[in-house]
Amino acid sequence: MPQGPSSTREIPETGSIPKHIAIIMDGNGRWAKTRYMPRIAGHKQGVETVRGVIKACIERNIPYLTLFAFSSENWRRPADEVTSLMQLFLGALEQEITRLHENGICFKVIGDLSKFEPKITEFIRIGEQLTAENNRLTFTIAANYGGRWDIMQAMRKMMMQSTEELPLNFEEENLAQYLALSYAPEPDLFIRTGGEYRISNFLLWQLAYTELYFTDTLWPDFDEHELERAIQSYQQRERRFGCTSEQIQVAG
Ligand code: IPE
Ligand code: IPE
Ligand code: MG
């Protein structure tokens, strides 16, 4: 297959299982509101959904799962919601790290961690270190993450290289190696729950050729069947990466 300038290297066959699923977990607040509960109750229920989705990914041999938990813009929310979210994040880290490790999961966090309280960053560090050698599933949480932040921090790191190492006509690869998710293949399937049709500054670089799937289902209601539906939708799509359908069919 001819390779254009795109950073996406190989074209997966139609019908294959996605290797990397990236999800914007949206709709917790609305889920709680319809039940006359505080928004944080929705976030708590959302953590339960995360457990189910991890389990479902393992059962399906999906090697990479990346979840958007807190965007660089979410600090704009009311202070009490931000505080509750941080407490929930800390509690989940405390509770789940050992379980993730026991299940052979490699745990990672991407985002600007400098804004978190030391207790949180310490748990992240412990969790990442403990699970670093695991390879059943690489489970990434994007926290205080923004797609633009990611490109900027990668650019800064790249510029710190000496001028001899970094040619002036640098290529995508020179930058891509510094992106926060450089250890993972680009997502095959992007899912957003909660009925909004936007990227909200999630993985801007990495989603260049990702298949997009949107559902009205609110995150706390997103279960294994919903995930299966998204995967089935993905499996019916012909990914072309700029080529024609005929080219893809000849290659397949
Ligand atoms: C997503 O749910 C979780 C976070 C952004 C932390 P929301 O809190 O955005 O839920 P809605 O969109 O208000 O329903
Ligand atoms: C996106 O959800 C961020 C996360 C799910 C963490 P939001 O609910 O914050 O997105 P917008 O602000 O409505 O676009
Ligand atoms: Mg939302």
XYZ file of C-alpha atoms and ligand atoms in Angstrom:
281
model
C 0.000 0.000 0.000
C 1.425 3.424 -0.899
C 2.479 5.389 2.173
C 1.660 9.057 2.099
C 2.999 11.671 4.505
C 0.431 10.653 7.127
C 1.845 9.458 10.413
C -0.489 6.476 10.276
C 1.606 3.599 9.090
C -0.495 0.529 8.525
C -4.074 0.120 7.392
C -5.945 -2.378 9.563
C -8.155 -4.865 7.736
C -11.891 -4.228 7.726
C -13.581 -6.334 10.393
C -10.610 -6.472 12.721
C -10.796 -5.731 16.434
C -9.589 -2.238 17.356
C -6.167 -2.270 18.983
C -6.702 1.026 20.726
C -9.984 2.517 21.938
C -10.070 6.107 23.207
C -13.170 7.342 25.022
C -14.555 10.699 26.124
C -16.605 9.680 29.135
C -19.345 12.301 29.062
C -22.783 12.628 30.635
C -22.173 11.946 34.332
C -23.745 15.235 35.412
C -26.881 14.720 33.345
C -27.199 11.134 34.566
C -27.256 12.418 38.145
C -29.586 15.305 37.340
C -32.312 13.050 35.945
C -32.179 11.207 39.281
C -32.281 14.414 41.366
C -28.834 13.544 42.664
C -25.750 15.791 42.960
C -23.401 15.746 39.954
C -20.731 13.949 41.939
C -23.070 10.939 42.259
C -22.886 10.685 38.484
C -19.100 10.800 38.585
C -19.078 8.039 41.204
C -21.295 5.875 39.053
C -18.968 6.691 36.155
C -16.096 5.029 37.998
C -18.150 1.813 38.065
C -18.544 2.066 34.300
C -14.765 2.343 33.954
C -14.365 -1.000 35.750
C -16.826 -2.666 33.381
C -15.185 -1.245 30.271
C -11.710 -2.373 31.396
C -13.044 -5.894 31.969
C -14.767 -5.919 28.580
C -11.574 -4.784 26.824
C -9.546 -7.535 28.476
C -12.123 -10.155 27.487
C -11.891 -8.973 23.888
C -8.078 -8.834 23.821
C -8.035 -5.111 23.122
C -4.516 -4.065 24.100
C -4.942 -0.285 24.605
C -7.691 1.701 26.315
C -7.438 5.455 26.889
C -10.055 7.357 28.879
C -10.514 11.123 29.126
C -11.190 11.761 32.817
C -10.442 15.466 33.245
C -9.656 18.023 30.575
C -7.364 21.019 30.882
C -10.559 23.081 30.627
C -12.454 21.262 33.401
C -10.787 23.496 36.043
C -13.383 26.057 34.953
C -16.099 24.063 36.723
C -17.454 25.133 40.130
C -14.738 24.742 42.778
C -16.711 22.197 44.796
C -17.145 19.933 41.766
C -13.412 20.136 40.975
C -12.578 19.299 44.608
C -14.963 16.334 44.602
C -13.525 15.077 41.318
C -10.011 15.231 42.748
C -11.127 13.316 45.851
C -12.779 10.717 43.671
C -9.655 10.395 41.524
C -7.460 9.997 44.602
C -9.825 7.427 46.121
C -9.965 5.436 42.884
C -6.165 5.451 42.627
C -5.833 4.265 46.231
C -8.358 1.484 45.748
C -7.624 0.266 42.266
C -3.856 0.234 41.772
C -3.353 -3.190 43.349
C -6.326 -4.620 41.486
C -5.037 -3.267 38.175
C -1.691 -4.864 38.876
C -3.252 -8.213 39.839
C -5.081 -8.204 36.536
C -1.913 -7.687 34.520
C -2.845 -4.155 33.504
C -0.222 -1.543 32.706
C -1.494 1.753 34.119
C -0.506 5.158 32.778
C -1.612 8.748 33.199
C -1.136 11.437 30.560
C -1.632 15.160 31.096
C -0.050 18.073 32.919
C 0.392 16.511 36.347
C 1.993 19.620 37.852
C -1.456 20.972 38.758
C -2.413 18.018 40.959
C -1.826 17.790 44.680
C 1.274 15.775 45.659
C -0.781 12.896 47.093
C -2.339 12.271 43.684
C 0.924 12.492 41.738
C 2.543 10.164 44.244
C -0.137 7.507 43.710
C 0.178 7.926 39.959
C 3.932 7.418 40.207
C 3.540 4.329 42.404
C 0.860 2.885 40.114
C 2.843 3.467 36.939
C 5.968 1.985 38.449
C 4.225 -1.059 39.918
C 2.433 -1.953 36.698
C 5.102 -0.936 34.168
C 5.939 -4.492 33.079
C 2.326 -5.660 32.666
C 1.072 -6.246 29.152
C -2.455 -7.614 29.216
C -3.952 -4.160 28.690
C -2.376 -0.713 28.658
C -4.901 1.452 30.423
C -4.299 5.194 30.177
C -6.148 7.926 32.029
C -5.960 11.402 30.502
C -6.072 13.824 33.441
C -5.575 17.559 33.116
C -4.967 16.608 29.519
C -5.472 18.781 26.461
C -4.576 17.962 22.876
C -3.006 21.375 22.414
C -1.048 21.060 25.645
C 0.267 17.712 24.374
C 1.498 19.148 21.073
C 3.046 22.136 22.862
C 4.876 20.043 25.454
C 6.137 17.700 22.717
C 7.353 20.701 20.729
C 9.162 22.086 23.778
C 10.853 18.746 24.441
C 11.847 18.410 20.811
C 13.335 21.908 20.752
C 15.498 21.012 23.757
C 17.387 18.559 21.569
C 20.677 19.870 20.269
C 20.518 21.424 16.802
C 22.750 18.662 15.437
C 20.284 15.999 16.514
C 17.305 17.935 15.245
C 17.317 18.761 11.541
C 15.606 21.998 10.527
C 13.353 20.092 8.157
C 12.213 17.818 10.971
C 9.577 15.177 10.282
C 6.350 14.137 12.028
C 8.258 11.344 13.764
C 10.667 13.799 15.382
C 7.750 15.405 17.181
C 5.526 12.344 17.614
C 8.049 10.567 19.825
C 7.507 13.260 22.487
C 3.716 13.124 22.495
C 2.231 11.844 25.721
C 0.813 8.676 24.106
C 3.926 7.800 22.092
C 3.972 4.309 23.635
C 0.637 3.404 22.051
C -0.527 2.999 18.470
C -2.888 5.752 17.329
C -6.486 5.040 18.429
C -8.507 2.963 15.957
C -11.823 3.757 17.577
C -12.900 6.933 19.348
C -16.088 6.841 21.384
C -17.886 9.791 22.929
C -20.867 9.146 25.173
C -23.384 11.758 26.284
C -24.657 12.933 22.910
C -22.201 15.749 22.117
C -20.420 15.753 18.769
C -17.058 17.274 19.601
C -13.483 16.410 20.475
C -13.201 18.838 23.439
C -9.400 19.145 23.064
C -8.816 15.408 23.503
C -6.155 13.643 21.376
C -5.922 16.141 18.510
C -2.802 14.764 16.824
C -3.489 11.088 17.425
C -7.104 11.077 16.168
C -6.097 12.127 12.629
C -7.465 8.909 11.055
C -9.395 7.389 13.952
C -12.921 6.103 13.360
C -15.403 8.202 15.332
C -18.410 6.822 17.185
C -20.909 8.943 19.084
C -23.699 7.692 21.296
C -26.439 9.458 23.292
C -25.959 6.953 26.110
C -24.701 8.727 29.230
C -21.391 7.427 30.568
C -22.814 5.823 33.765
C -25.170 3.790 31.533
C -22.455 2.720 29.081
C -22.092 -1.037 29.557
C -20.504 -3.986 27.799
C -23.333 -4.156 25.248
C -22.848 -0.508 24.369
C -19.129 -1.120 23.913
C -19.892 -4.123 21.742
C -22.180 -1.973 19.594
C -19.385 0.562 19.089
C -16.904 -2.172 18.169
C -19.375 -3.683 15.716
C -19.860 -0.301 14.089
C -16.085 0.008 13.810
C -15.757 -3.435 12.265
C -18.114 -2.504 9.453
C -16.080 0.472 8.368
C -13.573 0.515 5.575
C -10.572 2.577 6.622
C -8.953 4.185 3.613
C -6.351 6.667 4.897
C -6.583 8.661 1.699
C -6.561 5.677 -0.677
C -9.479 4.546 -2.835
C -11.762 1.713 -1.849
C -10.408 -0.328 -4.803
C -6.843 0.004 -3.567
C -7.850 -1.167 -0.105
C -9.701 -4.189 -1.490
C -6.766 -5.236 -3.681
C -4.374 -4.961 -0.734
C -6.740 -6.915 1.568
C -17.985 13.863 32.176
O -19.281 14.095 32.597
C -17.009 13.809 33.320
C -16.065 14.927 33.392
C -15.944 15.866 32.506
C -15.214 14.967 34.548
P -19.828 15.572 32.775
O -19.570 16.018 34.162
O -19.294 16.455 31.718
O -21.376 15.336 32.566
P -22.393 16.302 31.824
O -21.848 16.543 30.439
O -22.489 17.550 32.617
O -23.662 15.522 31.809
C -14.861 16.389 28.053
O -16.098 16.480 28.673
C -13.825 16.067 29.047
C -13.968 14.804 29.747
C -14.832 13.864 29.536
C -13.017 14.610 30.779
P -16.784 17.882 28.967
O -18.167 17.585 29.379
O -15.967 18.679 29.901
O -16.731 18.561 27.525
P -17.401 19.912 27.017
O -16.866 21.006 27.877
O -18.876 19.773 27.166
O -16.977 20.025 25.595
Mg -19.931 16.998 29.875
